[in-house]
Short mmCIF file of C-alpha atoms in Angstrom, two decimals:
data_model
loop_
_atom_site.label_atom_id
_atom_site.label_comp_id
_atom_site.label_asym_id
_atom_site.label_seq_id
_atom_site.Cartn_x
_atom_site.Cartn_y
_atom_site.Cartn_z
CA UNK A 1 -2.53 -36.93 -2.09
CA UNK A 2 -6.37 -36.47 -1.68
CA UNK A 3 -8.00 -33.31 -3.37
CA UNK A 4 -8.95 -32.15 0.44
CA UNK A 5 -5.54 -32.27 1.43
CA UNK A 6 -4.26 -30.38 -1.82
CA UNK A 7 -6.43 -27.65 -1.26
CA UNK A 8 -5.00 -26.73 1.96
CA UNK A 9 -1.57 -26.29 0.50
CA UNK A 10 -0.12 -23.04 0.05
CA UNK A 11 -1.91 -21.57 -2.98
CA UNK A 12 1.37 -19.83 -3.92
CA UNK A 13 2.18 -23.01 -4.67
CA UNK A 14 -0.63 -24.33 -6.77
CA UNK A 15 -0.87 -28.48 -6.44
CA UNK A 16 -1.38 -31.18 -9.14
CA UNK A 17 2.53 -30.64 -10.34
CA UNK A 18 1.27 -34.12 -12.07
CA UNK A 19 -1.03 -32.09 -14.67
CA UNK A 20 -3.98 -31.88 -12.96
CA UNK A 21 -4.90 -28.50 -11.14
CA UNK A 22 -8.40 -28.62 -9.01
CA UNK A 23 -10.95 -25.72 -10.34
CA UNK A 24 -10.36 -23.74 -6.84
CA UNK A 25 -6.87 -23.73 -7.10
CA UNK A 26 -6.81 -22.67 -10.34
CA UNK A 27 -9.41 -20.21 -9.93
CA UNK A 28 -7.45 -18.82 -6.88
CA UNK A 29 -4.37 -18.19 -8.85
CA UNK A 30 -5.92 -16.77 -11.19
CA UNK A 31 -7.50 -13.61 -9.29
CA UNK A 32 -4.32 -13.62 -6.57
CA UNK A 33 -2.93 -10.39 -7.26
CA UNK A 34 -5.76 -9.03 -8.01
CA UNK A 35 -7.16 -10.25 -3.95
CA UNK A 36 -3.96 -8.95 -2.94
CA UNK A 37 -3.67 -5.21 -4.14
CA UNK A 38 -7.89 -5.24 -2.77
CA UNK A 39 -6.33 -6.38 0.71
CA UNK A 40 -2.61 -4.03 0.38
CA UNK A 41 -5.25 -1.35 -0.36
CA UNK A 42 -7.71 -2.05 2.68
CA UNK A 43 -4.83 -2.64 5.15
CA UNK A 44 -1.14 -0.52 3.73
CA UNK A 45 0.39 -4.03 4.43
CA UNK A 46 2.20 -6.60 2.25
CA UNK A 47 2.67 -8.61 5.27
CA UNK A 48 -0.94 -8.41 6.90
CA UNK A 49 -2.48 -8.70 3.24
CA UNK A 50 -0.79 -11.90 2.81
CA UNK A 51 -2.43 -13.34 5.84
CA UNK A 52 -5.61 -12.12 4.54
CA UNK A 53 -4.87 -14.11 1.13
CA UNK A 54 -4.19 -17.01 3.21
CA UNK A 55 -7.27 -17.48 5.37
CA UNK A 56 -8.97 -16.21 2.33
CA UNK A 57 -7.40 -19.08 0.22
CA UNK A 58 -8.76 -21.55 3.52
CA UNK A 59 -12.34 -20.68 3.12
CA UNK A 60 -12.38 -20.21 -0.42
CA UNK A 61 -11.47 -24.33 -0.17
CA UNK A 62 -14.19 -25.26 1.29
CA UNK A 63 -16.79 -23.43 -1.03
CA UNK A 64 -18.77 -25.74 -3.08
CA UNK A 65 -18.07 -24.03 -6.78
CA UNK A 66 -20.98 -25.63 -8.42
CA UNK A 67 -22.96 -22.81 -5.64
CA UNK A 68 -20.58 -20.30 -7.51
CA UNK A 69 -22.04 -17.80 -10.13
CA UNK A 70 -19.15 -15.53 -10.47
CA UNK A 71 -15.68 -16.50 -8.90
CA UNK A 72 -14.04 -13.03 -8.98
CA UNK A 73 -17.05 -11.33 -7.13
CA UNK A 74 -16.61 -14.45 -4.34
CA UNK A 75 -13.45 -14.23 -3.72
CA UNK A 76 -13.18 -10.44 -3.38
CA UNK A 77 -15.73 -10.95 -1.17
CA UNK A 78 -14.53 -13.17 0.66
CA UNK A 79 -10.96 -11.35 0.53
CA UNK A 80 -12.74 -8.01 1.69
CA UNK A 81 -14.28 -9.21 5.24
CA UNK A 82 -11.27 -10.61 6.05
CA UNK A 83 -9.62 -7.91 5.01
CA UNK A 84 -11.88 -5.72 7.44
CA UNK A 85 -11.64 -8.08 10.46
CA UNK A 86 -7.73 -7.81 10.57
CA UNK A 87 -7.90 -3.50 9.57
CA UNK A 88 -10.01 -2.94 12.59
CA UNK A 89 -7.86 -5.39 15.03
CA UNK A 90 -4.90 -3.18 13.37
CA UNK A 91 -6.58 0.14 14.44
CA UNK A 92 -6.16 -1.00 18.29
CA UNK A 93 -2.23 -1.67 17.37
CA UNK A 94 -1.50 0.98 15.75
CA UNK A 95 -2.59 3.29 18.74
CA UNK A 96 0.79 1.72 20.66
CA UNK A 97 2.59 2.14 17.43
CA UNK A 98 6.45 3.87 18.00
CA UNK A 99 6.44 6.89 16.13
CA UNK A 100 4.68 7.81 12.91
CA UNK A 101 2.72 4.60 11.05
CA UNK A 102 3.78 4.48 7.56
CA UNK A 103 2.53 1.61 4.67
CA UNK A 104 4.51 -1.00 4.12
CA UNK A 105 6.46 -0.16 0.43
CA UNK A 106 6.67 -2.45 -2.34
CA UNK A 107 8.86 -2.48 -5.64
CA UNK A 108 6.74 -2.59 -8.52
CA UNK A 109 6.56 -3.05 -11.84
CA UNK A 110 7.53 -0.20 -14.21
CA UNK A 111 3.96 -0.71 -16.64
CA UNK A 112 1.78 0.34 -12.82
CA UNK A 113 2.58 3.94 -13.52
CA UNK A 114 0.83 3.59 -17.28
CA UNK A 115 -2.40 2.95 -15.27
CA UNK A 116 -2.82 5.94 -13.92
CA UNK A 117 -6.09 5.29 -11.28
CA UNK A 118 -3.90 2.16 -9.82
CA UNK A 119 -0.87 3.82 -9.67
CA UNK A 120 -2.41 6.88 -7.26
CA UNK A 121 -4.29 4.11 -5.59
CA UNK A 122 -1.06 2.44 -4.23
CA UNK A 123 0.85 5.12 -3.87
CA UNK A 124 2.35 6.24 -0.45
CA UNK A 125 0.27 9.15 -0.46
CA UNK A 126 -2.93 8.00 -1.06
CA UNK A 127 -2.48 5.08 1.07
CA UNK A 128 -2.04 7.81 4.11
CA UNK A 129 -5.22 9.45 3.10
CA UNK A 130 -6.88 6.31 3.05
CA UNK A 131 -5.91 5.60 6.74
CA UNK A 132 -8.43 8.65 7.79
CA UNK A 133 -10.93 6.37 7.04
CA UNK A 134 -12.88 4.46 8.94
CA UNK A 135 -12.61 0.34 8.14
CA UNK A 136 -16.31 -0.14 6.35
CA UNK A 137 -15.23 3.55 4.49
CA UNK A 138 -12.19 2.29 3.20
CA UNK A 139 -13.21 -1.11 1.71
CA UNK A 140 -16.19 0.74 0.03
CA UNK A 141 -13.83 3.34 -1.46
CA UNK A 142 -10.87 0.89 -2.35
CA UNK A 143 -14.39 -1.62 -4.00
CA UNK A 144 -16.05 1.21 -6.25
CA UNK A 145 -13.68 3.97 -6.83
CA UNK A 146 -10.51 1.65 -7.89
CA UNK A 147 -11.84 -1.58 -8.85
CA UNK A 148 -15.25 -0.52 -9.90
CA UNK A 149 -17.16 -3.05 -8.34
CA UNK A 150 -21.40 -2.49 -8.11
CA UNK A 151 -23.24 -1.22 -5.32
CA UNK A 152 -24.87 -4.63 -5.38
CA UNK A 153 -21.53 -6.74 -4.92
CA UNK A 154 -20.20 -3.94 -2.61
CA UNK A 155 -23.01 -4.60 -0.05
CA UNK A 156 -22.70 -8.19 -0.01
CA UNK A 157 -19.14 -8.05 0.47
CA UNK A 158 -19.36 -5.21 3.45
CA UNK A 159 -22.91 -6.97 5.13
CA UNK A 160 -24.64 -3.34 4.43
CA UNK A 161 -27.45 -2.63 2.06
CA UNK A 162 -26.86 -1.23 -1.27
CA UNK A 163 -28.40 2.13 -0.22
CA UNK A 164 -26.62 2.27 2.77
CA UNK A 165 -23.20 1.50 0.68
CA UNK A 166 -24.27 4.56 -1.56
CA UNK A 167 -24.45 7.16 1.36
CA UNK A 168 -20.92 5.33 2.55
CA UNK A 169 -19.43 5.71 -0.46
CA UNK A 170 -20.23 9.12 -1.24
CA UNK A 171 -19.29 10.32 2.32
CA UNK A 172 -15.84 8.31 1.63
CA UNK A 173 -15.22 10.42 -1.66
CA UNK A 174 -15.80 13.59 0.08
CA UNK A 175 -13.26 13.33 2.69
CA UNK A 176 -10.57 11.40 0.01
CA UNK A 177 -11.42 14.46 -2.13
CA UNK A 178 -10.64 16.78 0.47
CA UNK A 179 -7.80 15.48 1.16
CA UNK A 180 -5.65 13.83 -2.03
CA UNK A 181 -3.37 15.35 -3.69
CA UNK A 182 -3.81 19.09 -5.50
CA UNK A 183 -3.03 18.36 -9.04
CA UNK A 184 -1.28 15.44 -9.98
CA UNK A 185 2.35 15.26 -10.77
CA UNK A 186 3.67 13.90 -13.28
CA UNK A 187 6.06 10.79 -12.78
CA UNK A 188 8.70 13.51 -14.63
CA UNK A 189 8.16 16.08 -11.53
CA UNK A 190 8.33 13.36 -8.63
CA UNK A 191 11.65 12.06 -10.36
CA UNK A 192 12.77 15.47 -10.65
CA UNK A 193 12.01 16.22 -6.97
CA UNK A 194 13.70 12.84 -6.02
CA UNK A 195 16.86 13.29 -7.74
CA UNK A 196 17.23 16.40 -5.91
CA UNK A 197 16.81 14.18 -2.41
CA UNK A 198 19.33 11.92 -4.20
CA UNK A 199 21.86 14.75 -4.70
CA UNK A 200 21.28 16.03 -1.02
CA UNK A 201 21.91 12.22 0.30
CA UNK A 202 25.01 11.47 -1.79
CA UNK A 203 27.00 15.10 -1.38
CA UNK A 204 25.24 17.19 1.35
CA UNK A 205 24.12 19.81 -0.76
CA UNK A 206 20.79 20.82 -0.04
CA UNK A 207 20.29 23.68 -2.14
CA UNK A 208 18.46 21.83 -4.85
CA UNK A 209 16.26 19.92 -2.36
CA UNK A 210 15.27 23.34 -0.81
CA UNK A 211 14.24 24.47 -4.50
CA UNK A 212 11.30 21.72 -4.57
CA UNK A 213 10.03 21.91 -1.17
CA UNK A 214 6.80 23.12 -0.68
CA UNK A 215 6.35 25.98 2.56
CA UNK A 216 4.22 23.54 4.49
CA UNK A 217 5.83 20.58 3.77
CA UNK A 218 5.55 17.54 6.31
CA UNK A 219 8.13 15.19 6.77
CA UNK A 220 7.67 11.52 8.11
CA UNK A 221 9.52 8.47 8.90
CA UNK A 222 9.02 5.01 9.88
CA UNK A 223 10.98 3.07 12.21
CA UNK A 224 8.82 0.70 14.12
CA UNK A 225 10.79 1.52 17.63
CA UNK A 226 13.77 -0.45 16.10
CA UNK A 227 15.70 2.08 13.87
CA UNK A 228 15.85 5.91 14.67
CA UNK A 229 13.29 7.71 12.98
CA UNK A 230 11.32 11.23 13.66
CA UNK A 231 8.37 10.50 16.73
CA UNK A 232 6.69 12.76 15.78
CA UNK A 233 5.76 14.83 11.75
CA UNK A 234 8.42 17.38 10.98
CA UNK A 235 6.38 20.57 9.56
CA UNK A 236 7.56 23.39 7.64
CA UNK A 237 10.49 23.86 4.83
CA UNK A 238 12.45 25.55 7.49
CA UNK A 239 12.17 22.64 10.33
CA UNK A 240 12.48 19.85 7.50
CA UNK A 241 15.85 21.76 6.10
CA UNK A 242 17.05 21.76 9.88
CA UNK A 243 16.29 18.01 10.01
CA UNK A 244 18.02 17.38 6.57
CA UNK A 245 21.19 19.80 7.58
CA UNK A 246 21.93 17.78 11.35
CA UNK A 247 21.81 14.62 8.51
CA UNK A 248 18.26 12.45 8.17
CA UNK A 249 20.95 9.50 7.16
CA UNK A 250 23.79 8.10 8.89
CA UNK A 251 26.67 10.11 7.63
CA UNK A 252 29.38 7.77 9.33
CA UNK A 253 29.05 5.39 6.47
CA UNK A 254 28.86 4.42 2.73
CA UNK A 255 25.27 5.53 1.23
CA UNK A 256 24.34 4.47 -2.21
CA UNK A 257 20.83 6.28 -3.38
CA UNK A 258 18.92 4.31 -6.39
CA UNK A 259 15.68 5.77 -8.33
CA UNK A 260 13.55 2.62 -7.97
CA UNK A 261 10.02 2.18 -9.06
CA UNK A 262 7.66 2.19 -5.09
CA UNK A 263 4.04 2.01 -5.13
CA UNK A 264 3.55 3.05 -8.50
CA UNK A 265 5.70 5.23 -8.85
CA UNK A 266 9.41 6.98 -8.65
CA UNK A 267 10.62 6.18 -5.81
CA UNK A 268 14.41 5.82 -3.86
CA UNK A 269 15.78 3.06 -2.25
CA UNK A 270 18.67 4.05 0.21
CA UNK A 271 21.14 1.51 1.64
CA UNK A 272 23.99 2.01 4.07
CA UNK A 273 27.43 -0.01 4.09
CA UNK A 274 25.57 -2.00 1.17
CA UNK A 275 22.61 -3.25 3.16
CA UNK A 276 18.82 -1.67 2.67
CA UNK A 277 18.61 1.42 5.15
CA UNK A 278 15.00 2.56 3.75
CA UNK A 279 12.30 4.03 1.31
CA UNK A 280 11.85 7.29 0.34
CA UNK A 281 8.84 8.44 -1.40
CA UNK A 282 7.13 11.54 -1.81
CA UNK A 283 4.11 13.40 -2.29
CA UNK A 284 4.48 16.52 -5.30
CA UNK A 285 1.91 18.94 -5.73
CA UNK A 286 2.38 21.65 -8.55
CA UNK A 287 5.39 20.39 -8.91
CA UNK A 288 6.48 20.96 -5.03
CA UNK A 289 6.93 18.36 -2.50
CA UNK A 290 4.05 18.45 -0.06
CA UNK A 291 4.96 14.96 1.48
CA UNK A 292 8.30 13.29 2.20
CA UNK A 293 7.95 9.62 3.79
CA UNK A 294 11.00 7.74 4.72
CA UNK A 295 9.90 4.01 5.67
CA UNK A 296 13.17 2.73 7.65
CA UNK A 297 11.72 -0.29 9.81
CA UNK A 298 13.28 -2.97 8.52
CA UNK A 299 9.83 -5.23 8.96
CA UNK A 300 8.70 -3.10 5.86
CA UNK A 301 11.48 -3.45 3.58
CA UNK A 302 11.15 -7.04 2.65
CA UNK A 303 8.95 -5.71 -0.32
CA UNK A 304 12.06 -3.34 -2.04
CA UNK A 305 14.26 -5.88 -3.60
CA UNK A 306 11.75 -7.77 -5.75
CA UNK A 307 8.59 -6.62 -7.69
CA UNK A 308 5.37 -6.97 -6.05
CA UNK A 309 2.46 -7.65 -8.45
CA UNK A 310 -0.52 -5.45 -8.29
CA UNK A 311 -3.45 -5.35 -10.79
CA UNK A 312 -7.21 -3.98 -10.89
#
């Protein structure tokens, strides 16, 4: 096998099982999940940020190193146009989208939480906030604010100067600010407030729930147009305790609830006669829930039964 042809294999897989691993593979590999939280972060997609990675990976092989200064800074650049192209052909698609659009959820390790800026950076909630951007907004914010890159290397990777990148970025704060989260919670309060979802799923009573729910709370759910799920948000602890009382899960059958780790943080995995049903994560604020998002189309779920790497 020629080096060529090795370096359009699937990077996954890295080549030269022999010993020998070319300097692009290996440098690839070394940065992937790092390229892939920067695209999961631009785009609220496992799937879509895996495509990125991939026609990232194809013109990362053709890239003479030796023209190379700093690998990292290339290939986030590289990863970060892509990663632009496909977010603004994912706008128009997302305007036909059944229902509410919510990120695609992944299982993650339990050591995301202990960094605190990544953890709030994947989490459900943020990665709604971050949807109110627009595409050249977003990658700036996701570049400086969670992986700290320069104005410099921001600019090159976004084809804006670095003044132009400054106003950007500082316009992108301002409207993240105004919207994130009042006060964080603790991973101790959004465990608490999921446990009481848990208890409501698994005996009916929603007493508990209705304890933690904030008087403006929104409730939204994903199903893609192939599992039921809410059309439209669900606004207000009265309307969301109607919507839990006529039963948010299928009551006809066995329901097992389990306190995973999503997104960075506690999270609950539902399944239904044994197979995966859906997510459940929420947003807490003062230690209410502000946010309930239940992610039920099954072509976001393929993330929940194994740990997806994410790193800064």
């Amino acid at each position: 096998m020629t080096e060529r042809s090795e370096r359009g294999a699937d990077p996954a897989e890295p080549p030269g099982r022999a010993g020998h691993v070319d300097p692009a593979t290996q440098a690839f590999v070394a940065h992937r999940n790092l390229l892939f939280t920067v695209a999961y972060e631009m785009l609220g997609s496992a799937a879509d940020a895996e495509d990125v990675l991939q026609e990232t990976w194809l013109r990362w092989a053709d890239v003479d190193l030796g023209t190379v200064r700093e690998e990292r800074a290339y290939l986030v650049r590289i990863v970060t146009r892509q990663a632009l192209d496909r977010l603004r052909a994912l706008g128009r698609r997302r305007e036909s989208y059944v229902g509410p659009w919510l990120p695609e959820p992944l299982l993650t390790a339990p050591d995301v939480a202990e960094d605190v800026e990544l953890a709030e950076s994947v989490s459900m909630a943020m990665l709604l906030v971050l949807e109110t951007l627009q595409p050249t907004e977003r990658a700036v914010f996701v570049l400086r604010e969670v992986f700290g890159l320069d104005y410099d290397e921001i600019a090159e990777a976004v084809g804006r100067s670095p003044s132009a990148v400054r106003q950007i970025a500082y316009r992108a704060r301002a409207h993240v600010a105004a919207r994130r989260p009042r006060g964080t919670a603790s991973p101790a309060e959004t465990r608490a407030a999921l446990q009481a979802f848990q208890r409501a799923v698994e005996t009916g009573d929603l007493q508990s729930l209705l304890d933690v729910l904030a008087p403006d709370v929104v409730a939204l759910s994903d199903g893609g147009g192939i599992r039921h799920a809410l059309l439209r948000p669900v606004v207000g602890i009265d309307n969301v305790a109607r919507l839990l009382a006529v039963g948010w899960w299928t009551r006809d059958a066995e329901r097992s609830v389990e306190l995973v780790q999503i997104n960075g943080g506690p999270g609950l995995l539902v399944r239904v006669d044994g197979e995966i049903d859906g997510v459940v994560a929420v947003r807490v604020e003062n230690g209410y829930v502000t946010g309930a998002y239940h992610v039920r189309n099954p072509e976001k779920l393929s993330r929940v039964e194994r740990e997806t790497a994410v790193t800064r």
